[in-house]
mmCIF file of C-alpha atoms in Angstrom:
data_model
loop_
_atom_site.group_PDB
_atom_site.id
_atom_site.type_symbol
_atom_site.label_atom_id
_atom_site.label_comp_id
_atom_site.label_asym_id
_atom_site.label_seq_id
_atom_site.Cartn_x
_atom_site.Cartn_y
_atom_site.Cartn_z
ATOM 1 C CA MET A 1 -11.177 74.210 -28.358
ATOM 2 C CA PHE A 2 -11.190 76.427 -25.279
ATOM 3 C CA ILE A 3 -13.780 75.681 -22.597
ATOM 4 C CA ASP A 4 -14.427 79.109 -21.099
ATOM 5 C CA PHE A 5 -13.532 82.773 -21.591
ATOM 6 C CA GLN A 6 -13.171 85.973 -19.623
ATOM 7 C CA PHE A 7 -14.416 89.365 -20.824
ATOM 8 C CA CYS A 8 -14.514 92.576 -18.777
ATOM 9 C CA ASN A 9 -13.394 90.568 -15.711
ATOM 10 C CA ASP A 10 -16.378 88.173 -15.871
ATOM 11 C CA TYR A 11 -16.236 84.508 -16.893
ATOM 12 C CA ALA A 12 -18.876 82.859 -19.066
ATOM 13 C CA SER A 13 -18.984 79.898 -16.658
ATOM 14 C CA SER A 14 -19.734 82.173 -13.694
ATOM 15 C CA LYS A 15 -22.780 83.443 -15.593
ATOM 16 C CA GLY A 16 -23.983 79.931 -16.343
ATOM 17 C CA TYR A 17 -22.762 79.468 -19.926
ATOM 18 C CA PHE A 18 -20.298 77.181 -21.686
ATOM 19 C CA VAL A 19 -18.453 77.313 -25.021
ATOM 20 C CA CYS A 20 -19.764 74.954 -27.694
ATOM 21 C CA ARG A 21 -20.376 74.409 -31.421
ATOM 22 C CA ILE A 22 -23.970 74.473 -32.613
ATOM 23 C CA ASP A 23 -23.800 72.702 -35.973
ATOM 24 C CA GLN A 24 -23.823 69.291 -37.640
ATOM 25 C CA GLY A 25 -20.338 69.555 -39.178
ATOM 26 C CA SER A 26 -17.607 66.974 -39.171
ATOM 27 C CA GLY A 27 -15.573 68.909 -36.629
ATOM 28 C CA MET A 28 -13.023 70.096 -39.160
ATOM 29 C CA GLU A 29 -12.536 73.861 -39.375
ATOM 30 C CA SER A 30 -10.311 76.473 -40.979
ATOM 31 C CA VAL A 31 -8.697 78.611 -38.284
ATOM 32 C CA GLN A 32 -8.142 82.268 -39.183
ATOM 33 C CA ASN A 33 -4.737 83.310 -37.875
ATOM 34 C CA GLY A 34 -5.164 87.083 -38.181
ATOM 35 C CA ALA A 35 -1.549 87.836 -39.011
ATOM 36 C CA ASP A 36 -1.855 87.962 -42.798
ATOM 37 C CA ILE A 37 0.613 90.480 -44.214
ATOM 38 C CA GLU A 38 0.068 92.609 -47.304
ATOM 39 C CA PHE A 39 3.204 93.796 -49.131
ATOM 40 C CA SER A 40 3.539 96.902 -51.253
ATOM 41 C CA THR A 41 6.003 96.206 -54.048
ATOM 42 C CA VAL A 42 7.387 97.738 -57.221
ATOM 43 C CA HIS A 43 8.437 95.799 -60.303
ATOM 44 C CA SER A 44 11.768 96.786 -61.799
ATOM 45 C CA THR A 45 11.898 97.192 -65.575
ATOM 46 C CA GLY A 46 13.775 94.311 -67.167
ATOM 47 C CA SER A 47 13.676 92.266 -63.961
ATOM 48 C CA HIS A 48 11.600 89.337 -62.770
ATOM 49 C CA THR A 49 11.843 90.473 -59.139
ATOM 50 C CA ASP A 50 9.328 92.503 -57.127
ATOM 51 C CA LYS A 51 11.053 94.814 -54.652
ATOM 52 C CA HIS A 52 9.523 95.238 -51.210
ATOM 53 C CA ILE A 53 8.886 98.886 -50.255
ATOM 54 C CA ALA A 54 6.393 98.566 -47.391
ATOM 55 C CA SER A 55 4.130 96.090 -45.634
ATOM 56 C CA LYS A 56 1.168 95.988 -43.278
ATOM 57 C CA TYR A 57 -1.145 93.447 -41.701
ATOM 58 C CA LYS A 58 -4.324 93.087 -43.725
ATOM 59 C CA GLU A 59 -6.788 92.811 -40.851
ATOM 60 C CA PRO A 60 -7.063 92.384 -37.084
ATOM 61 C CA LEU A 61 -7.552 88.967 -35.536
ATOM 62 C CA THR A 62 -11.221 87.909 -35.632
ATOM 63 C CA PHE A 63 -12.805 84.619 -34.543
ATOM 64 C CA THR A 64 -16.283 83.193 -33.912
ATOM 65 C CA PHE A 65 -17.654 80.620 -31.476
ATOM 66 C CA HIS A 66 -20.924 79.657 -29.764
ATOM 67 C CA ILE A 67 -22.141 79.560 -26.197
ATOM 68 C CA CYS A 68 -25.030 77.685 -24.589
ATOM 69 C CA LYS A 69 -26.701 77.866 -21.209
ATOM 70 C CA LYS A 70 -25.867 75.249 -18.603
ATOM 71 C CA SER A 71 -28.886 73.265 -17.467
ATOM 72 C CA HIS A 72 -29.239 70.811 -14.584
ATOM 73 C CA SER A 73 -32.680 69.723 -15.748
ATOM 74 C CA SER A 74 -33.620 66.849 -18.054
ATOM 75 C CA ASP A 75 -36.228 69.140 -19.574
ATOM 76 C CA PRO A 76 -34.641 70.784 -22.673
ATOM 77 C CA ARG A 77 -36.563 73.949 -21.920
ATOM 78 C CA GLY A 78 -34.205 74.470 -18.993
ATOM 79 C CA SER A 79 -31.432 75.343 -21.465
ATOM 80 C CA TYR A 80 -33.466 78.019 -23.250
ATOM 81 C CA ILE A 81 -32.139 81.546 -22.747
ATOM 82 C CA SER A 82 -34.915 83.825 -21.549
ATOM 83 C CA VAL A 83 -35.420 87.418 -22.701
ATOM 84 C CA LEU A 84 -34.149 88.654 -19.336
ATOM 85 C CA GLU A 85 -31.020 86.503 -19.685
ATOM 86 C CA GLN A 86 -30.564 87.728 -23.266
ATOM 87 C CA ARG A 87 -30.606 91.323 -22.034
ATOM 88 C CA ASP A 88 -27.982 90.498 -19.400
ATOM 89 C CA LEU A 89 -25.769 88.753 -21.982
ATOM 90 C CA ASN A 90 -25.966 91.672 -24.408
ATOM 91 C CA ARG A 91 -25.233 94.175 -21.649
ATOM 92 C CA TRP A 92 -22.090 92.199 -20.759
ATOM 93 C CA LEU A 93 -20.815 91.270 -24.220
ATOM 94 C CA ASN A 94 -22.219 93.672 -26.802
ATOM 95 C CA ARG A 95 -20.614 96.922 -25.601
ATOM 96 C CA ASN A 96 -19.936 100.178 -27.408
ATOM 97 C CA ASP A 97 -17.482 101.673 -24.917
ATOM 98 C CA GLY A 98 -14.272 100.567 -26.623
ATOM 99 C CA TYR A 99 -11.993 97.535 -26.568
ATOM 100 C CA HIS A 100 -11.801 95.383 -23.432
ATOM 101 C CA THR A 101 -9.609 92.538 -22.230
ATOM 102 C CA PHE A 102 -10.612 89.121 -23.577
ATOM 103 C CA LYS A 103 -8.930 85.942 -22.324
ATOM 104 C CA LEU A 104 -9.395 82.290 -23.240
ATOM 105 C CA VAL A 105 -9.541 79.660 -20.503
ATOM 106 C CA ASP A 106 -7.110 77.207 -22.055
ATOM 107 C CA SER A 107 -3.708 76.014 -20.834
ATOM 108 C CA ASN A 108 -2.112 77.087 -24.124
ATOM 109 C CA TYR A 109 -3.401 80.637 -23.715
ATOM 110 C CA SER A 110 -2.977 81.025 -19.960
ATOM 111 C CA ASN A 111 -0.639 84.033 -20.291
ATOM 112 C CA ILE A 112 -2.194 85.591 -23.422
ATOM 113 C CA SER A 113 -4.931 88.217 -23.694
ATOM 114 C CA PHE A 114 -6.559 90.248 -26.453
ATOM 115 C CA HIS A 115 -8.021 93.757 -26.692
ATOM 116 C CA ALA A 116 -11.425 93.156 -28.251
ATOM 117 C CA TYR A 117 -15.086 93.910 -28.695
ATOM 118 C CA ILE A 118 -17.790 91.311 -29.351
ATOM 119 C CA ASN A 119 -20.721 91.143 -31.761
ATOM 120 C CA THR A 120 -23.558 88.845 -30.720
ATOM 121 C CA LYS A 121 -26.216 86.893 -32.628
ATOM 122 C CA LYS A 122 -28.779 84.714 -30.931
ATOM 123 C CA ILE A 123 -29.475 81.221 -32.277
ATOM 124 C CA GLU A 124 -33.102 80.115 -32.225
ATOM 125 C CA PHE A 125 -34.815 76.766 -32.542
ATOM 126 C CA ALA A 126 -38.603 76.484 -32.698
ATOM 127 C CA GLY A 127 -38.899 80.088 -31.585
ATOM 128 C CA ASN A 128 -36.662 79.648 -28.512
ATOM 129 C CA CYS A 129 -33.162 81.027 -27.983
ATOM 130 C CA ILE A 130 -30.843 78.040 -27.528
ATOM 131 C CA GLY A 131 -27.498 79.819 -27.744
ATOM 132 C CA TYR A 132 -25.445 82.712 -29.031
ATOM 133 C CA GLU A 133 -22.925 83.159 -31.810
ATOM 134 C CA LEU A 134 -20.127 85.445 -30.641
ATOM 135 C CA THR A 135 -17.734 87.165 -33.032
ATOM 136 C CA VAL A 136 -14.653 88.571 -31.320
ATOM 137 C CA ILE A 137 -12.918 91.441 -33.146
ATOM 138 C CA THR A 138 -9.531 92.487 -31.756
ATOM 139 C CA ASP A 139 -7.685 95.776 -32.186
ATOM 140 C CA LYS A 140 -4.595 94.145 -33.722
ATOM 141 C CA PRO A 141 -3.630 91.044 -35.701
ATOM 142 C CA PHE A 142 -2.215 89.461 -32.544
ATOM 143 C CA GLY A 143 -2.569 89.166 -28.778
ATOM 144 C CA TYR A 144 -0.440 90.161 -25.812
ATOM 145 C CA LEU A 145 1.528 88.211 -23.258
ATOM 146 C CA ASP A 146 1.036 89.020 -19.592
ATOM 147 C CA GLU A 147 2.777 92.187 -18.498
ATOM 148 C CA VAL A 148 6.547 91.908 -18.079
ATOM 149 C CA SER A 149 8.356 93.931 -15.410
ATOM 150 C CA ASN A 150 12.033 94.836 -15.181
ATOM 151 C CA ALA A 151 13.353 96.490 -12.044
ATOM 152 C CA PHE A 152 16.818 97.774 -11.144
ATOM 153 C CA PRO A 153 16.784 99.170 -7.580
ATOM 154 C CA ARG A 154 20.064 100.937 -8.295
ATOM 155 C CA MET A 155 20.939 101.467 -11.938
ATOM 156 C CA THR A 156 24.469 102.840 -11.836
ATOM 157 C CA LYS A 157 25.610 105.433 -14.350
ATOM 158 C CA ASN A 158 27.782 104.423 -17.290
ATOM 159 C CA ARG A 159 27.026 100.707 -16.950
ATOM 160 C CA ILE A 160 25.094 98.577 -19.430
ATOM 161 C CA TYR A 161 21.874 96.837 -18.308
ATOM 162 C CA ALA A 162 20.339 94.138 -20.492
ATOM 163 C CA VAL A 163 16.563 94.009 -21.007
ATOM 164 C CA PRO A 164 15.158 91.320 -23.347
ATOM 165 C CA ASN A 165 12.370 92.016 -25.822
ATOM 166 C CA LEU A 166 10.043 89.025 -25.413
ATOM 167 C CA SER A 167 7.713 90.089 -28.218
ATOM 168 C CA ASP A 168 6.964 87.795 -31.178
ATOM 169 C CA GLU A 169 6.802 90.856 -33.429
ATOM 170 C CA ILE A 170 9.872 92.762 -34.608
ATOM 171 C CA CYS A 171 8.689 96.212 -33.575
ATOM 172 C CA ASP A 172 9.137 98.991 -31.035
ATOM 173 C CA ILE A 173 7.136 98.679 -27.808
ATOM 174 C CA TYR A 174 6.666 101.730 -25.602
ATOM 175 C CA PRO A 175 6.771 100.821 -21.882
ATOM 176 C CA TYR A 176 5.498 102.366 -18.675
ATOM 177 C CA VAL A 177 8.519 103.599 -16.694
ATOM 178 C CA GLU A 178 9.042 104.747 -13.100
ATOM 179 C CA ILE A 179 12.305 106.476 -12.156
ATOM 180 C CA ILE A 180 13.575 107.725 -8.793
ATOM 181 C CA CYS A 181 16.679 109.876 -9.087
ATOM 182 C CA LEU A 182 19.400 108.996 -6.570
ATOM 183 C CA GLU A 183 21.421 112.154 -7.311
ATOM 184 C CA ASP A 184 21.068 115.610 -8.875
ATOM 185 C CA GLY A 185 21.852 116.281 -12.525
ATOM 186 C CA ASP A 186 20.722 115.917 -16.127
ATOM 187 C CA LEU A 187 19.324 112.440 -16.682
ATOM 188 C CA ARG A 188 19.911 110.581 -19.941
ATOM 189 C CA ILE A 189 18.680 107.021 -20.416
ATOM 190 C CA SER A 190 19.946 105.510 -23.663
ATOM 191 C CA ASN A 191 18.874 102.345 -25.410
ATOM 192 C CA ARG A 192 21.944 101.462 -27.455
ATOM 193 C CA THR A 193 20.071 98.743 -29.329
ATOM 194 C CA VAL A 194 17.570 101.124 -30.964
ATOM 195 C CA HIS A 195 19.852 104.188 -30.765
ATOM 196 C CA LYS A 196 17.360 106.339 -28.819
ATOM 197 C CA THR A 197 17.925 108.508 -25.733
ATOM 198 C CA ALA A 198 15.480 110.026 -23.263
ATOM 199 C CA GLU A 199 16.876 113.169 -21.622
ATOM 200 C CA ILE A 200 15.394 115.099 -18.690
ATOM 201 C CA LYS A 201 17.354 118.122 -17.516
ATOM 202 C CA GLY A 202 17.647 119.440 -13.969
ATOM 203 C CA CYS A 203 16.668 116.311 -12.038
ATOM 204 C CA LEU A 204 16.836 116.377 -8.245
ATOM 205 C CA LYS A 205 17.712 113.654 -5.773
ATOM 206 C CA ASP A 206 14.590 111.682 -4.692
ATOM 207 C CA GLU A 207 12.553 113.127 -7.568
ATOM 208 C CA LYS A 208 10.159 110.513 -8.964
ATOM 209 C CA ILE A 209 9.484 110.638 -12.699
ATOM 210 C CA ILE A 210 6.794 108.604 -14.445
ATOM 211 C CA MET A 211 6.834 108.092 -18.202
ATOM 212 C CA ASP A 212 3.831 106.488 -19.885
ATOM 213 C CA CYS A 213 5.641 106.187 -23.199
ATOM 214 C CA ALA A 214 2.746 104.648 -25.141
ATOM 215 C CA SER A 215 0.407 107.498 -24.155
ATOM 216 C CA ARG A 216 3.152 110.144 -24.384
ATOM 217 C CA ILE A 217 2.647 111.321 -20.783
ATOM 218 C CA ILE A 218 5.432 112.362 -18.393
ATOM 219 C CA SER A 219 5.093 113.679 -14.832
ATOM 220 C CA SER A 220 7.310 114.466 -11.859
ATOM 221 C CA SER A 221 6.822 114.421 -8.095
ATOM 222 C CA VAL A 222 8.681 117.777 -7.948
ATOM 223 C CA ARG A 223 7.806 119.557 -11.205
ATOM 224 C CA GLY A 224 4.463 117.945 -12.001
ATOM 225 C CA ASP A 225 3.458 118.173 -15.663
ATOM 226 C CA GLU A 226 5.950 121.032 -16.142
ATOM 227 C CA VAL A 227 8.715 118.434 -16.360
ATOM 228 C CA ILE A 228 7.830 118.093 -20.041
ATOM 229 C CA ASN A 229 9.552 121.472 -20.589
ATOM 230 C CA TYR A 230 12.832 119.807 -19.524
ATOM 231 C CA PHE A 231 12.293 116.679 -21.649
ATOM 232 C CA ASN A 232 13.632 116.002 -25.159
ATOM 233 C CA PHE A 233 10.604 113.850 -26.164
ATOM 234 C CA GLY A 234 12.863 110.830 -26.609
ATOM 235 C CA TRP A 235 10.292 108.339 -25.368
ATOM 236 C CA LEU A 236 11.849 105.099 -24.164
ATOM 237 C CA ARG A 237 11.167 102.057 -26.270
ATOM 238 C CA ILE A 238 11.981 98.349 -26.369
ATOM 239 C CA GLY A 239 13.003 97.090 -29.805
ATOM 240 C CA GLY A 240 15.504 94.895 -31.538
ATOM 241 C CA THR A 241 15.860 92.702 -34.594
ATOM 242 C CA TYR A 242 15.147 89.060 -35.376
ATOM 243 C CA GLU A 243 18.739 88.199 -34.490
ATOM 244 C CA ASN A 244 19.042 90.463 -31.442
ATOM 245 C CA LYS A 245 16.323 90.675 -28.776
ATOM 246 C CA ILE A 246 18.524 92.215 -26.071
ATOM 247 C CA ASN A 247 18.098 95.932 -25.333
ATOM 248 C CA ARG A 248 21.178 97.568 -23.792
ATOM 249 C CA LEU A 249 20.236 100.411 -21.450
ATOM 250 C CA GLU A 250 22.597 102.995 -19.981
ATOM 251 C CA THR A 251 21.959 105.932 -17.621
ATOM 252 C CA SER A 252 23.912 109.122 -16.912
ATOM 253 C CA LEU A 253 22.766 109.260 -13.261
ATOM 254 C CA ASP A 254 22.309 106.666 -10.550
ATOM 255 C CA ILE A 255 18.586 105.888 -10.473
ATOM 256 C CA ASN A 256 15.977 103.441 -9.238
ATOM 257 C CA PHE A 257 14.443 102.145 -12.464
ATOM 258 C CA LYS A 258 11.248 100.147 -13.081
ATOM 259 C CA MET A 259 9.744 99.334 -16.452
ATOM 260 C CA LYS A 260 6.766 97.257 -17.556
ATOM 261 C CA TYR A 261 5.251 96.391 -20.923
ATOM 262 C CA SER A 262 3.121 93.736 -22.627
ATOM 263 C CA PRO A 263 4.958 91.773 -25.344
ATOM 264 C CA VAL A 264 3.170 90.865 -28.575
ATOM 265 C CA ALA A 265 1.981 87.237 -28.912
ATOM 266 C CA LYS A 266 1.462 86.266 -32.561
ATOM 267 C CA VAL A 267 -1.147 83.530 -32.163
ATOM 268 C CA GLY A 268 -4.406 82.573 -33.799
ATOM 269 C CA VAL A 269 -7.531 81.171 -32.182
#
């Protein structure tokens, strides 16, 4: 059981709350893992085998826990959550402005975060609020490891550079990339592992190009947003298979290359 959590850059402990369980159970619980997969199959006539044609995760990762107010008084009323404190809690946790970063304070989850929103329910006893039930709903059936960066101050043309895919999921991940051209020419960056190439024509020495591949945004220090007219829309990606996690990158020009992405962490809570 984790002891604290962070949401929207604030910790529960810094606001005077701690994670707990408000029940009389035996302590045993069924932990929802989130990563349940649903297969689409077809059954062949005259066969006992279902053939896999597609698959998807059934639902995003969701989990529930309780919080209580810290009290330094022997009077139990000191742990009651006032209406003013309830308003502050709901303003912090129960937001309608999209998903936000949620992190558990636990040594096993120190490098893992989730994109989530939170539903809140107050728990009352004898007409007083003694705690809150929080249900965390994430945007995916898994979390993310801390951001990984790969930097090659001088990536030389026609050489292979190895970049590992540290994700627990076998999927394509679209990174954030910064490139500084060290010579003029048409730039092609190929990932031989996934057989994809990003090409930008007419690059100039010292031109800085930024590719936010997940958001499909490209810009240039020389050509601004117009650089997209010279781009083949081959957005860079990190991929691989179960057997092969190494991505083999190759460039047609000498460049300064930086790339960062957040690998998938397939964990439950």
